[in-house]
Amino acid sequence: MSREQKPSKANDPCRSEQEGRTALIEQRIMESTDFDSASDLIKDNSTQKSIHDYFAQLLKYHNLTAAEAISKADLDKDYGVHIITGKRGTRRDNYIRLAIAIGLDFTETQSMLKFVRTGQIYALRQRDAAIMFCIHRKYGLMETQLMLDEHGYEPLGDGEFHTDGEVPLKDAAHSVDTEQVEQLVKSASSFSEVLEKMDGKLIKGDIEQYFDSFLQSRGMQKKYLFEVAGINPNIGYQLLRGLRRSKNRDVYLRIAIVMGLGIEETQRMLKLLNVGAIYPVVERDYAIYYGISRGYGLERMQEWLCEHGFLPL
């Protein structure tokens, strides 16, 4: 298939198939009166595709070889092969480099990041908004790296966990939501315009303030949170202050459940921390999604997962 003959984005199998499954499963989970009534449909639609197969389909659709994509992503040849064959995972930045190299649009990039279970691009964070700006404008990797550097952001690479030291907070006077920022990123003539228009609207605070806001609203002490969530206090204090990042997403899910976060706020927290949102087309995730949407406490959630043959959090 030549590049001119490539089908429209609406027919992209990697995107439409995954989006359709996710929407269907989320709707069925929210509408079902009990888990078992939805389980057959969910299992039929749960993704069984491997990372190797997923990237093979993406590369075929975009008429690229693996070697071409790895080269355009400026990744070591052997390392890149291990990533796209699923032999090893990598940091989100490297998946974004592959997305840019393959030529994925923003929706495809988000779908890919969700599939590999790493944090999606979140426009309320400035560096992510800059990456989103580049993807929407089809910048190549070099153009993207230069733009990030121009605005004082770290270029895409295999560096440390990127939080910019901060996460966005909201208050009644300066509220701004993701959709507003995304629309601005799409329509702005330059990223400087995005930053100028976001000034005074996007409130930023550190990770400790973000978690403290939840704990204060619930009258909950950190010591109690760590005890109920089964987290070593020394590690817990570092996680909540942003001094440390757990590679195990389950730790953050336990924190969210003990704090009583609903499904939307839990998903937002996971996105902010770049640890990967709950993805219900993965079987264990749909059970977690179901439990959180029903307000299960941690003890009930652990029992629930075990009852259905999944590892507890």
Coordinates of C-alpha atoms in Angstrom, one line a residue:
M1 CA 0.0 0.0 0.0
S2 CA 1.5 3.4 -1.0
R3 CA 1.3 6.3 1.4
E4 CA -1.2 8.0 -1.0
Q5 CA -3.5 4.9 -0.7
K6 CA -3.5 4.7 3.1
P7 CA -7.0 4.5 4.4
S8 CA -8.6 7.4 6.3
K9 CA -8.1 7.8 10.1
A10 CA -11.7 6.7 10.6
N11 CA -10.7 3.2 9.4
D12 CA -7.5 2.9 11.4
P13 CA -7.8 -0.6 12.9
C14 CA -5.5 0.1 15.9
R15 CA -7.5 3.2 16.9
S16 CA -11.1 2.4 16.1
E17 CA -11.0 -1.1 17.5
Q18 CA -9.5 -0.1 20.8
E19 CA -11.7 2.9 21.2
G20 CA -14.8 0.9 20.4
R21 CA -13.9 -1.8 22.9
T22 CA -13.1 0.7 25.7
A23 CA -16.3 2.7 25.2
L24 CA -18.4 -0.5 25.1
I25 CA -16.9 -2.0 28.2
E26 CA -17.0 1.2 30.2
Q27 CA -20.7 1.7 29.3
R28 CA -21.5 -1.9 30.2
I29 CA -19.7 -1.7 33.5
M30 CA -21.6 1.4 34.5
E31 CA -25.0 0.1 33.4
S32 CA -24.7 -3.5 34.7
T33 CA -26.5 -4.4 37.9
D34 CA -23.9 -7.1 38.7
F35 CA -20.5 -7.9 37.4
D36 CA -21.3 -11.4 36.1
S37 CA -24.0 -10.1 33.8
A38 CA -21.3 -8.2 31.9
S39 CA -18.4 -10.6 32.2
D40 CA -19.0 -12.6 29.0
L41 CA -19.2 -9.5 26.8
I42 CA -16.2 -8.0 28.6
K43 CA -14.1 -11.1 28.1
D44 CA -15.1 -11.4 24.5
N45 CA -14.0 -7.8 23.9
S46 CA -10.9 -7.8 26.2
T47 CA -7.7 -7.2 24.4
Q48 CA -5.6 -10.3 23.8
K49 CA -3.3 -8.6 21.3
S50 CA 0.4 -8.6 22.3
I51 CA 2.6 -5.5 22.1
H52 CA 4.4 -7.1 19.2
D53 CA 1.2 -7.6 17.3
Y54 CA 0.0 -4.1 18.2
F55 CA 3.1 -2.4 16.8
A56 CA 3.2 -4.7 13.8
Q57 CA -0.3 -3.5 12.9
L58 CA 0.6 0.2 13.4
L59 CA 3.7 -0.1 11.3
K60 CA 1.8 -1.9 8.5
Y61 CA -1.0 0.7 8.5
H62 CA 1.6 3.5 8.3
N63 CA 3.7 1.7 5.7
L64 CA 6.9 1.7 7.8
T65 CA 9.3 -1.1 8.7
A66 CA 10.4 -1.5 12.3
A67 CA 13.9 -0.5 11.3
E68 CA 12.6 2.8 9.8
A69 CA 10.5 3.6 12.8
I70 CA 13.4 2.9 15.3
S71 CA 15.8 5.0 13.2
K72 CA 13.3 8.0 13.0
A73 CA 12.8 7.7 16.8
D74 CA 16.6 8.0 17.2
L75 CA 16.6 4.8 19.4
D76 CA 19.3 2.2 19.7
K77 CA 18.5 -0.5 17.2
D78 CA 18.5 -3.4 19.6
Y79 CA 16.8 -1.4 22.3
G80 CA 14.1 -0.3 19.9
V81 CA 13.4 -3.8 18.6
H82 CA 13.0 -5.0 22.2
I83 CA 10.4 -2.2 22.8
I84 CA 8.2 -2.8 19.8
T85 CA 8.3 -6.6 20.2
G86 CA 7.3 -6.3 23.8
K87 CA 10.5 -7.9 25.2
R88 CA 11.0 -5.0 27.5
G89 CA 9.1 -1.9 28.6
T90 CA 10.4 1.6 28.5
R91 CA 9.6 5.1 29.8
R92 CA 6.7 7.0 28.3
D93 CA 9.1 9.4 26.4
N94 CA 10.4 6.6 24.3
Y95 CA 6.9 5.5 23.3
I96 CA 6.1 9.1 22.4
R97 CA 9.3 9.2 20.3
L98 CA 8.1 6.1 18.4
A99 CA 4.6 7.6 18.0
I100 CA 6.2 10.7 16.4
A101 CA 8.5 8.5 14.2
I102 CA 5.6 6.4 13.0
G103 CA 3.5 9.5 12.3
L104 CA 0.7 8.9 14.7
D105 CA -1.9 11.6 15.3
F106 CA -2.8 12.7 18.8
T107 CA -5.7 10.3 19.2
E108 CA -3.6 7.4 18.0
T109 CA -0.7 8.4 20.3
Q110 CA -3.1 8.4 23.3
S111 CA -4.5 5.0 22.3
M112 CA -1.0 3.6 22.0
L113 CA 0.1 5.0 25.4
K114 CA -3.0 3.5 26.9
F115 CA -2.4 0.1 25.3
V116 CA 1.2 -0.1 26.6
R117 CA -0.1 1.0 30.0
T118 CA 1.9 4.1 30.5
G119 CA 0.7 7.6 31.3
Q120 CA -1.1 9.4 28.5
I121 CA -0.4 12.9 27.5
Y122 CA -2.2 15.3 29.9
A123 CA -2.7 18.8 28.6
L124 CA -3.0 20.4 32.0
R125 CA 0.7 19.9 32.5
Q126 CA 2.8 22.4 30.5
R127 CA 5.4 19.9 29.1
D128 CA 2.6 17.6 28.0
A129 CA 0.8 20.5 26.4
A130 CA 4.0 21.3 24.5
I131 CA 4.3 17.7 23.3
M132 CA 0.6 17.7 22.3
F133 CA 1.2 21.0 20.3
C134 CA 4.0 19.3 18.4
I135 CA 2.0 16.1 17.6
H136 CA -1.0 18.1 16.4
R137 CA 1.3 20.0 14.0
K138 CA 3.0 16.8 12.8
Y139 CA 6.4 17.9 14.0
G140 CA 9.2 15.4 13.5
L141 CA 11.4 14.3 16.4
M142 CA 14.0 17.0 15.9
E143 CA 11.5 19.8 15.6
T144 CA 9.8 18.5 18.7
Q145 CA 13.0 18.3 20.7
L146 CA 14.0 21.9 19.6
M147 CA 10.6 23.2 20.6
L148 CA 10.7 21.6 24.0
D149 CA 14.2 23.0 24.6
E150 CA 13.2 26.5 23.4
H151 CA 10.6 26.6 26.1
G152 CA 12.8 25.2 28.8
Y153 CA 11.4 21.7 28.9
E154 CA 13.4 18.5 28.9
P155 CA 13.6 16.9 25.5
L156 CA 12.0 13.5 24.9
G157 CA 14.4 10.9 26.2
D158 CA 14.9 8.1 28.7
G159 CA 15.5 10.3 31.6
E160 CA 13.9 10.5 35.0
F161 CA 10.2 10.7 35.8
H162 CA 8.9 14.0 34.5
T163 CA 6.6 15.9 36.8
D164 CA 8.2 19.4 36.3
G165 CA 8.1 19.2 40.1
E166 CA 4.5 20.3 39.9
V167 CA 1.0 19.1 39.1
P168 CA -2.0 21.3 38.2
L169 CA -4.6 22.1 40.9
K170 CA -8.0 23.7 40.5
D171 CA -9.9 26.3 42.5
A172 CA -13.2 28.0 42.0
A173 CA -11.6 31.3 40.8
H174 CA -9.1 29.9 38.4
S175 CA -10.7 26.7 37.1
V176 CA -9.6 25.3 33.8
D177 CA -10.3 21.9 32.4
T178 CA -8.5 19.5 30.1
E179 CA -10.9 20.2 27.2
Q180 CA -10.3 23.9 27.3
V181 CA -6.5 23.5 27.2
E182 CA -6.7 20.9 24.4
Q183 CA -8.8 23.2 22.3
L184 CA -6.4 26.0 22.9
V185 CA -3.4 23.8 22.0
K186 CA -5.1 22.8 18.7
S187 CA -6.0 26.4 17.7
A188 CA -3.0 28.5 18.9
S189 CA -0.6 29.8 16.3
S190 CA 2.3 29.2 18.6
F191 CA 3.0 27.5 21.9
S192 CA 3.9 30.9 23.4
E193 CA 0.3 31.8 22.8
V194 CA -0.8 28.8 24.7
L195 CA 1.3 29.7 27.7
E196 CA 0.1 33.3 27.6
K197 CA -3.6 32.4 27.5
M198 CA -3.1 29.8 30.2
D199 CA -1.5 32.3 32.5
G200 CA -3.6 32.8 35.6
K201 CA -6.0 30.0 34.7
L202 CA -3.8 27.0 35.2
I203 CA -3.0 26.8 38.9
K204 CA 0.1 24.8 39.7
G205 CA 1.1 23.3 43.0
D206 CA 3.4 20.5 44.1
I207 CA 2.4 16.9 44.5
E208 CA 2.3 17.2 48.2
Q209 CA -0.3 19.9 48.0
Y210 CA -2.3 17.8 45.5
F211 CA -2.6 14.9 48.0
D212 CA -3.0 17.1 51.0
S213 CA -6.1 18.7 49.4
F214 CA -7.7 15.2 49.3
L215 CA -6.7 14.3 52.8
Q216 CA -7.8 17.6 54.3
S217 CA -11.2 17.4 52.6
R218 CA -11.7 14.0 54.2
G219 CA -10.2 14.8 57.6
M220 CA -7.8 11.9 57.0
Q221 CA -4.2 11.7 58.5
K222 CA -1.4 10.4 56.4
K223 CA -0.5 7.9 59.1
Y224 CA -4.0 6.4 58.8
L225 CA -3.8 6.3 55.0
F226 CA -0.6 4.4 55.0
E227 CA -1.8 2.0 57.6
V228 CA -5.0 1.1 55.8
A229 CA -3.4 1.1 52.4
G230 CA -0.6 -1.2 53.6
I231 CA 2.2 1.2 52.7
N232 CA 5.5 1.6 54.6
P233 CA 5.2 5.1 56.1
N234 CA 8.7 6.1 55.1
I235 CA 7.9 5.2 51.4
G236 CA 4.4 6.7 51.7
Y237 CA 5.6 10.1 52.8
Q238 CA 8.1 10.2 49.9
L239 CA 5.4 9.2 47.4
L240 CA 2.9 11.9 48.6
R241 CA 5.6 14.5 48.6
G242 CA 6.7 13.7 45.0
L243 CA 10.2 12.7 46.1
R244 CA 9.7 9.1 45.0
R245 CA 7.7 7.4 42.3
S246 CA 6.4 3.8 42.7
K247 CA 6.8 1.7 39.6
N248 CA 3.8 -0.3 40.8
R249 CA 0.6 1.4 39.8
D250 CA -1.3 -0.7 42.4
V251 CA 0.2 1.4 45.2
Y252 CA -1.5 4.5 43.9
L253 CA -4.7 2.6 43.4
R254 CA -4.6 1.5 47.0
I255 CA -4.1 5.2 48.0
A256 CA -7.0 6.3 45.8
I257 CA -9.4 3.7 47.2
V258 CA -8.5 4.5 50.8
M259 CA -9.0 8.2 50.1
G260 CA -12.4 7.3 48.6
L261 CA -11.7 8.7 45.1
G262 CA -14.4 8.0 42.5
I263 CA -13.5 6.6 39.1
E264 CA -13.0 10.0 37.3
E265 CA -10.8 11.4 40.1
T266 CA -8.8 8.2 40.2
Q267 CA -8.2 8.3 36.5
R268 CA -7.1 11.9 36.7
M269 CA -4.7 11.1 39.5
L270 CA -3.1 8.3 37.6
K271 CA -2.8 10.5 34.5
L272 CA -1.2 13.3 36.6
L273 CA 1.4 10.8 37.9
N274 CA 2.1 9.2 34.5
V275 CA 1.5 5.7 35.8
G276 CA -1.2 4.7 33.4
A277 CA -5.0 5.1 33.7
I278 CA -7.3 2.1 34.3
Y279 CA -7.8 0.5 31.0
P280 CA -10.9 -1.8 31.2
V281 CA -10.2 -3.7 28.0
V282 CA -7.5 -5.4 30.1
E283 CA -9.3 -8.0 32.2
R284 CA -7.9 -7.2 35.6
D285 CA -8.4 -3.5 35.0
Y286 CA -12.1 -3.9 34.2
A287 CA -12.6 -5.6 37.5
I288 CA -10.8 -2.7 39.2
Y289 CA -12.9 -0.2 37.2
Y290 CA -16.0 -1.9 38.3
G291 CA -15.1 -2.0 42.0
I292 CA -14.0 1.7 42.1
S293 CA -17.2 2.8 40.2
R294 CA -19.2 1.0 42.9
G295 CA -17.3 2.6 45.8
Y296 CA -15.7 -0.5 47.1
G297 CA -13.3 0.0 50.0
L298 CA -9.9 -1.6 49.9
E299 CA -10.7 -4.7 51.8
R300 CA -13.8 -5.4 49.6
M301 CA -11.7 -4.6 46.4
Q302 CA -9.1 -7.1 47.4
E303 CA -11.7 -9.8 48.0
W304 CA -13.4 -8.9 44.8
L305 CA -10.3 -9.3 42.7
C306 CA -9.5 -12.7 44.3
E307 CA -13.1 -13.9 43.8
H308 CA -12.6 -13.4 40.1
G309 CA -9.2 -14.9 39.8
F310 CA -7.1 -11.7 39.8
L311 CA -4.1 -10.7 41.9
P312 CA -5.0 -8.3 44.7
L313 CA -3.7 -4.7 44.6

